[in-house]
Amino acid sequence: MSADVMIRPRPRAVPEGARRRRKRRDPGRVLRLYVPLGMYLVFTLVPFYWMLVFALRPAGSTDPVPWPITFEHFETVWNDIGYAVFFKNSVIVGVWSLLFTTVVAVMGGYALSRYRFRGRSLFMVVLLCTQFIPGAMMLIPLFSIFKSLGLINSLASLIVADTVFNLPLSIILMSGFISAVPFTVEEAAMVDGCTRFRGFLAIVLPQLRPGLIAVGSFAFIHTWNNFLFALMFVSKQDSFTIPVGLSYTIGEYSADFGALAAGGVVAALPVVCVFAVVQRYLVHGISAGAVKG
């Protein structure tokens, strides 16, 4: 080897903690990341803040801070307008739609994940294409079907319609969740004497908890916020859900903004609670369902 050849020292590895500290001290990173996030957070929270202000301040007040705080608007929407009934109807429709959607999505996702049959890929494409069909296009056919079945002005029509529209995306997501579970564990259970159904219940289903929570949460929130079906299939006030009941706080020539804001708080509270409880499962569940299938 020639003496002119220089031996360069190997670069020293930088510890991971030091890299993170350098990123935190980088002012450019703060401007690029935290400033847009802070602006987006303000843009998102300001409407919610004003909704709380209108709901908590007395009628006729124009103060930007709700003081003194009053709950008269909540009493109005809950007792006088009938939000107690609307809330109960929304819970009934949301829970039943969640259950039906989750059960059928698990069965359909298992079939698409574990079985290879002719037309499987085409069926997946059809399921995806149904997401491009707006619900308004299906109002007349659905209304005709429900009328012939005697389901108009009943919560059953809303449960069926919302379940049908929740199923395509839920089946696709559940298929990805099930594909993430190796089939070898089911084979080992069948070798030990389990039937396929029992092996699914004992081995696969417990591992699908993030997926079940993600699919169920999306189904419940979509059903809870659905306004179009509830407006078209139900005309009796005793069967109204919260979105339709909220629209009736707006009169022809005036609007009770305090009651409208209080109703919005009541409508948003369950959704916020659902996300607060299951958000850690949603991130894992969505990522698991997106990379497989």
Short mmCIF file of C-alpha atoms in Angstrom, two decimals:
data_model
loop_
_atom_site.label_atom_id
_atom_site.label_comp_id
_atom_site.label_asym_id
_atom_site.label_seq_id
_atom_site.Cartn_x
_atom_site.Cartn_y
_atom_site.Cartn_z
CA MET A 1 0.00 0.00 0.00
CA SER A 2 1.37 3.45 -0.88
CA ALA A 3 2.43 5.71 1.91
CA ASP A 4 0.48 8.62 0.32
CA VAL A 5 -2.82 6.92 1.00
CA MET A 6 -4.56 8.62 3.90
CA ILE A 7 -6.67 6.64 6.27
CA ARG A 8 -9.76 8.68 7.07
CA PRO A 9 -11.24 8.24 10.52
CA ARG A 10 -14.69 6.68 10.66
CA PRO A 11 -17.32 9.31 11.43
CA ARG A 12 -18.59 9.10 14.94
CA ALA A 13 -22.20 8.05 15.30
CA VAL A 14 -24.46 10.72 16.74
CA PRO A 15 -26.71 9.42 19.54
CA GLU A 16 -30.42 9.47 18.88
CA GLY A 17 -31.05 11.77 21.85
CA ALA A 18 -28.61 14.33 20.47
CA ARG A 19 -30.35 14.27 17.09
CA ARG A 20 -33.70 14.96 18.72
CA ARG A 21 -32.24 17.85 20.73
CA ARG A 22 -30.76 19.37 17.55
CA LYS A 23 -34.17 19.13 15.84
CA ARG A 24 -35.83 20.84 18.77
CA ARG A 25 -33.30 23.69 18.71
CA ASP A 26 -33.68 24.23 14.96
CA PRO A 27 -35.63 27.52 14.63
CA GLY A 28 -36.47 26.80 11.00
CA ARG A 29 -38.16 23.56 11.99
CA VAL A 30 -40.26 25.42 14.56
CA LEU A 31 -41.42 27.89 11.91
CA ARG A 32 -42.13 25.19 9.35
CA LEU A 33 -43.97 22.84 11.69
CA TYR A 34 -45.45 24.53 14.73
CA VAL A 35 -46.56 27.84 13.21
CA PRO A 36 -48.80 26.21 10.53
CA LEU A 37 -50.10 23.73 13.10
CA GLY A 38 -50.88 26.55 15.53
CA MET A 39 -52.70 28.53 12.83
CA TYR A 40 -54.72 25.48 11.85
CA LEU A 41 -55.56 24.81 15.51
CA VAL A 42 -56.81 28.37 15.99
CA PHE A 43 -58.80 28.18 12.75
CA THR A 44 -60.40 24.94 13.97
CA LEU A 45 -61.12 25.93 17.58
CA VAL A 46 -62.51 29.44 17.04
CA PRO A 47 -65.91 28.23 15.74
CA PHE A 48 -66.20 25.85 18.71
CA TYR A 49 -65.33 28.67 21.09
CA TRP A 50 -68.05 30.92 19.67
CA MET A 51 -70.53 28.06 19.84
CA LEU A 52 -69.76 27.70 23.54
CA VAL A 53 -70.02 31.48 24.01
CA PHE A 54 -73.50 31.61 22.44
CA ALA A 55 -74.60 28.55 24.41
CA LEU A 56 -73.40 29.79 27.81
CA ARG A 57 -74.03 33.55 27.79
CA PRO A 58 -77.46 35.08 28.54
CA ALA A 59 -79.86 35.94 25.73
CA GLY A 60 -79.23 39.40 24.30
CA SER A 61 -75.63 39.56 25.54
CA THR A 62 -72.86 40.49 23.08
CA ASP A 63 -69.85 39.88 25.33
CA PRO A 64 -67.06 37.78 23.79
CA VAL A 65 -66.66 36.02 27.15
CA PRO A 66 -69.70 34.16 28.54
CA TRP A 67 -70.19 35.84 31.91
CA PRO A 68 -72.31 35.31 33.86
CA ILE A 69 -72.65 31.73 32.68
CA THR A 70 -76.18 30.49 32.18
CA PHE A 71 -77.62 27.12 31.18
CA GLU A 72 -81.03 28.42 30.12
CA HIS A 73 -80.35 27.61 26.47
CA PHE A 74 -79.61 23.98 27.34
CA GLU A 75 -82.85 23.79 29.34
CA THR A 76 -84.72 25.21 26.36
CA VAL A 77 -83.40 22.71 23.82
CA TRP A 78 -83.60 19.74 26.20
CA ASN A 79 -87.08 20.31 27.63
CA ASP A 80 -88.98 22.73 25.37
CA ILE A 81 -87.68 21.73 21.93
CA GLY A 82 -87.49 18.03 22.80
CA TYR A 83 -83.79 17.27 22.57
CA ALA A 84 -84.15 14.52 25.14
CA VAL A 85 -86.23 12.52 22.61
CA PHE A 86 -83.94 13.43 19.71
CA PHE A 87 -80.87 12.37 21.67
CA LYS A 88 -82.44 9.03 22.58
CA ASN A 89 -83.40 8.38 18.94
CA SER A 90 -79.88 9.22 17.73
CA VAL A 91 -78.34 6.86 20.30
CA ILE A 92 -80.71 4.03 19.26
CA VAL A 93 -79.98 4.47 15.56
CA GLY A 94 -76.22 4.90 16.10
CA VAL A 95 -75.78 1.88 18.37
CA TRP A 96 -77.82 -0.50 16.22
CA SER A 97 -76.11 0.67 13.04
CA LEU A 98 -72.74 0.21 14.76
CA LEU A 99 -73.59 -3.36 15.76
CA PHE A 100 -74.98 -4.42 12.38
CA THR A 101 -72.15 -2.75 10.47
CA THR A 102 -69.45 -4.33 12.62
CA VAL A 103 -70.90 -7.86 12.50
CA VAL A 104 -71.48 -7.87 8.74
CA ALA A 105 -68.11 -6.18 8.08
CA VAL A 106 -66.30 -8.88 10.08
CA MET A 107 -68.01 -11.66 8.10
CA GLY A 108 -67.47 -9.97 4.73
CA GLY A 109 -63.90 -8.98 5.53
CA TYR A 110 -63.06 -12.52 6.63
CA ALA A 111 -64.42 -13.94 3.38
CA LEU A 112 -62.44 -11.47 1.27
CA SER A 113 -59.27 -12.01 3.29
CA ARG A 114 -59.20 -15.79 3.70
CA TYR A 115 -60.95 -17.15 0.60
CA ARG A 116 -59.83 -16.91 -3.02
CA PHE A 117 -62.79 -17.03 -5.40
CA ARG A 118 -63.58 -15.88 -8.91
CA GLY A 119 -64.58 -12.22 -9.03
CA ARG A 120 -62.97 -11.31 -5.71
CA SER A 121 -60.95 -8.42 -7.14
CA LEU A 122 -63.95 -7.16 -9.10
CA PHE A 123 -66.06 -7.26 -5.95
CA MET A 124 -63.46 -5.17 -4.12
CA VAL A 125 -63.50 -2.63 -6.95
CA VAL A 126 -67.29 -2.47 -6.84
CA LEU A 127 -67.18 -1.85 -3.10
CA LEU A 128 -64.73 1.00 -3.64
CA CYS A 129 -66.83 2.47 -6.46
CA THR A 130 -69.89 2.64 -4.22
CA GLN A 131 -68.10 5.32 -2.21
CA PHE A 132 -68.47 7.67 -5.20
CA ILE A 133 -72.27 7.41 -5.16
CA PRO A 134 -73.86 10.25 -3.14
CA GLY A 135 -76.66 9.33 -0.79
CA ALA A 136 -79.01 11.82 -2.47
CA MET A 137 -79.10 9.64 -5.61
CA MET A 138 -80.52 6.74 -3.59
CA LEU A 139 -83.28 8.65 -1.79
CA ILE A 140 -86.11 7.85 -4.22
CA PRO A 141 -85.35 4.09 -4.51
CA LEU A 142 -84.86 3.77 -0.76
CA PHE A 143 -88.03 5.72 -0.01
CA SER A 144 -90.01 3.46 -2.37
CA ILE A 145 -88.59 0.32 -0.74
CA PHE A 146 -89.19 1.53 2.80
CA LYS A 147 -92.73 2.64 1.93
CA SER A 148 -93.58 -0.79 0.54
CA LEU A 149 -92.16 -2.38 3.71
CA GLY A 150 -94.00 0.01 6.02
CA LEU A 151 -90.78 1.43 7.49
CA ILE A 152 -91.41 5.12 6.80
CA ASN A 153 -91.51 7.23 9.98
CA SER A 154 -89.69 4.54 11.94
CA LEU A 155 -86.14 4.37 13.22
CA ALA A 156 -85.70 1.01 11.47
CA SER A 157 -85.49 2.77 8.09
CA LEU A 158 -82.62 4.93 9.34
CA ILE A 159 -80.81 1.93 10.82
CA VAL A 160 -81.06 -0.03 7.57
CA ALA A 161 -80.07 2.89 5.33
CA ASP A 162 -77.11 3.95 7.46
CA THR A 163 -75.90 0.35 7.82
CA VAL A 164 -76.01 -0.19 4.06
CA PHE A 165 -74.02 2.96 3.38
CA ASN A 166 -71.48 2.17 6.11
CA LEU A 167 -70.81 -1.38 4.96
CA PRO A 168 -68.64 -1.02 1.79
CA LEU A 169 -65.81 0.93 3.43
CA SER A 170 -66.13 -1.08 6.64
CA ILE A 171 -65.77 -4.41 4.79
CA ILE A 172 -62.68 -3.17 2.95
CA LEU A 173 -61.07 -1.95 6.16
CA MET A 174 -61.92 -5.13 8.05
CA SER A 175 -60.46 -7.22 5.25
CA GLY A 176 -57.15 -5.42 5.75
CA PHE A 177 -57.28 -5.94 9.51
CA ILE A 178 -57.91 -9.68 9.14
CA SER A 179 -55.19 -10.04 6.51
CA ALA A 180 -52.71 -8.70 9.08
CA VAL A 181 -53.39 -11.78 11.25
CA PRO A 182 -51.37 -14.76 9.91
CA PHE A 183 -53.50 -17.68 8.76
CA THR A 184 -50.99 -20.09 10.29
CA VAL A 185 -52.37 -19.40 13.77
CA GLU A 186 -55.81 -20.53 12.58
CA GLU A 187 -54.30 -23.64 11.01
CA ALA A 188 -52.57 -24.47 14.29
CA ALA A 189 -55.89 -24.13 16.11
CA MET A 190 -57.61 -26.43 13.59
CA VAL A 191 -54.82 -28.98 14.00
CA ASP A 192 -55.56 -28.94 17.74
CA GLY A 193 -59.19 -29.80 17.04
CA CYS A 194 -60.90 -26.39 16.72
CA THR A 195 -63.44 -25.80 14.02
CA ARG A 196 -62.85 -22.85 11.70
CA PHE A 197 -65.53 -20.78 13.42
CA ARG A 198 -64.25 -21.57 16.90
CA GLY A 199 -60.68 -20.85 15.80
CA PHE A 200 -61.80 -17.48 14.47
CA LEU A 201 -63.55 -16.61 17.73
CA ALA A 202 -60.67 -17.78 19.93
CA ILE A 203 -57.64 -16.70 17.86
CA VAL A 204 -58.49 -14.03 15.28
CA LEU A 205 -61.26 -11.99 16.88
CA PRO A 206 -59.28 -10.95 19.99
CA GLN A 207 -56.54 -9.57 17.72
CA LEU A 208 -59.05 -7.46 15.79
CA ARG A 209 -59.85 -5.11 18.67
CA PRO A 210 -58.24 -2.01 17.07
CA GLY A 211 -60.00 -2.77 13.80
CA LEU A 212 -63.36 -3.36 15.46
CA ILE A 213 -63.06 -0.10 17.38
CA ALA A 214 -62.06 1.84 14.24
CA VAL A 215 -64.88 0.43 12.09
CA GLY A 216 -67.45 0.78 14.86
CA SER A 217 -66.41 4.37 15.62
CA PHE A 218 -66.63 5.44 12.00
CA ALA A 219 -70.03 3.77 11.63
CA PHE A 220 -71.40 5.41 14.78
CA ILE A 221 -70.11 8.89 13.93
CA HIS A 222 -71.37 8.72 10.34
CA THR A 223 -74.79 7.60 11.56
CA TRP A 224 -74.88 10.21 14.32
CA ASN A 225 -74.17 13.05 11.85
CA ASN A 226 -76.41 11.82 9.03
CA PHE A 227 -78.99 14.49 8.27
CA LEU A 228 -80.30 13.58 4.82
CA PHE A 229 -81.80 10.16 5.56
CA ALA A 230 -83.32 11.31 8.84
CA LEU A 231 -84.94 14.27 7.11
CA MET A 232 -86.39 12.28 4.20
CA PHE A 233 -87.53 9.03 5.87
CA VAL A 234 -88.92 10.44 9.12
CA SER A 235 -91.56 13.18 9.41
CA LYS A 236 -92.90 12.59 12.94
CA GLN A 237 -91.28 14.71 15.62
CA ASP A 238 -91.15 11.77 18.03
CA SER A 239 -88.77 10.00 15.63
CA PHE A 240 -86.47 12.91 14.82
CA THR A 241 -82.74 12.52 15.39
CA ILE A 242 -80.47 15.30 16.62
CA PRO A 243 -79.43 16.71 13.19
CA VAL A 244 -83.09 17.12 12.13
CA GLY A 245 -84.10 18.47 15.53
CA LEU A 246 -81.25 20.96 15.35
CA SER A 247 -82.53 22.30 12.03
CA TYR A 248 -85.94 23.01 13.60
CA THR A 249 -84.42 25.59 15.96
CA ILE A 250 -84.12 27.86 12.91
CA GLY A 251 -87.41 29.62 12.19
CA GLU A 252 -88.66 31.10 8.93
CA TYR A 253 -87.83 34.68 9.87
CA SER A 254 -85.59 34.34 12.90
CA ALA A 255 -83.24 31.99 14.70
CA ASP A 256 -82.59 31.41 18.38
CA PHE A 257 -78.80 31.41 18.23
CA GLY A 258 -78.44 30.52 21.90
CA ALA A 259 -80.61 27.43 21.54
CA LEU A 260 -78.94 26.59 18.23
CA ALA A 261 -75.49 26.77 19.83
CA ALA A 262 -76.61 24.73 22.85
CA GLY A 263 -78.03 22.09 20.52
CA GLY A 264 -74.74 22.04 18.62
CA VAL A 265 -72.84 21.44 21.86
CA VAL A 266 -75.18 18.56 22.74
CA ALA A 267 -74.74 17.11 19.24
CA ALA A 268 -70.93 17.39 19.26
CA LEU A 269 -70.34 16.12 22.80
CA PRO A 270 -70.85 12.36 22.13
CA VAL A 271 -68.59 12.47 19.06
CA VAL A 272 -65.85 14.25 21.01
CA CYS A 273 -66.14 11.70 23.82
CA VAL A 274 -65.94 8.79 21.36
CA PHE A 275 -62.76 10.18 19.80
CA ALA A 276 -61.24 10.93 23.20
CA VAL A 277 -61.76 7.33 24.32
CA VAL A 278 -60.79 5.43 21.15
CA GLN A 279 -58.30 7.73 19.40
CA ARG A 280 -55.30 5.58 20.34
CA TYR A 281 -57.00 2.56 18.78
CA LEU A 282 -58.02 4.52 15.66
CA VAL A 283 -54.46 5.40 14.67
CA HIS A 284 -53.26 1.80 15.01
CA GLY A 285 -56.39 0.38 13.42
CA ILE A 286 -56.36 2.63 10.36
CA SER A 287 -52.66 2.01 9.71
CA ALA A 288 -53.12 -1.76 10.08
CA GLY A 289 -56.06 -1.80 7.69
CA ALA A 290 -54.29 0.37 5.14
CA VAL A 291 -51.14 -1.69 4.56
CA LYS A 292 -52.78 -5.07 4.09
CA GLY A 293 -55.60 -6.38 1.96
#
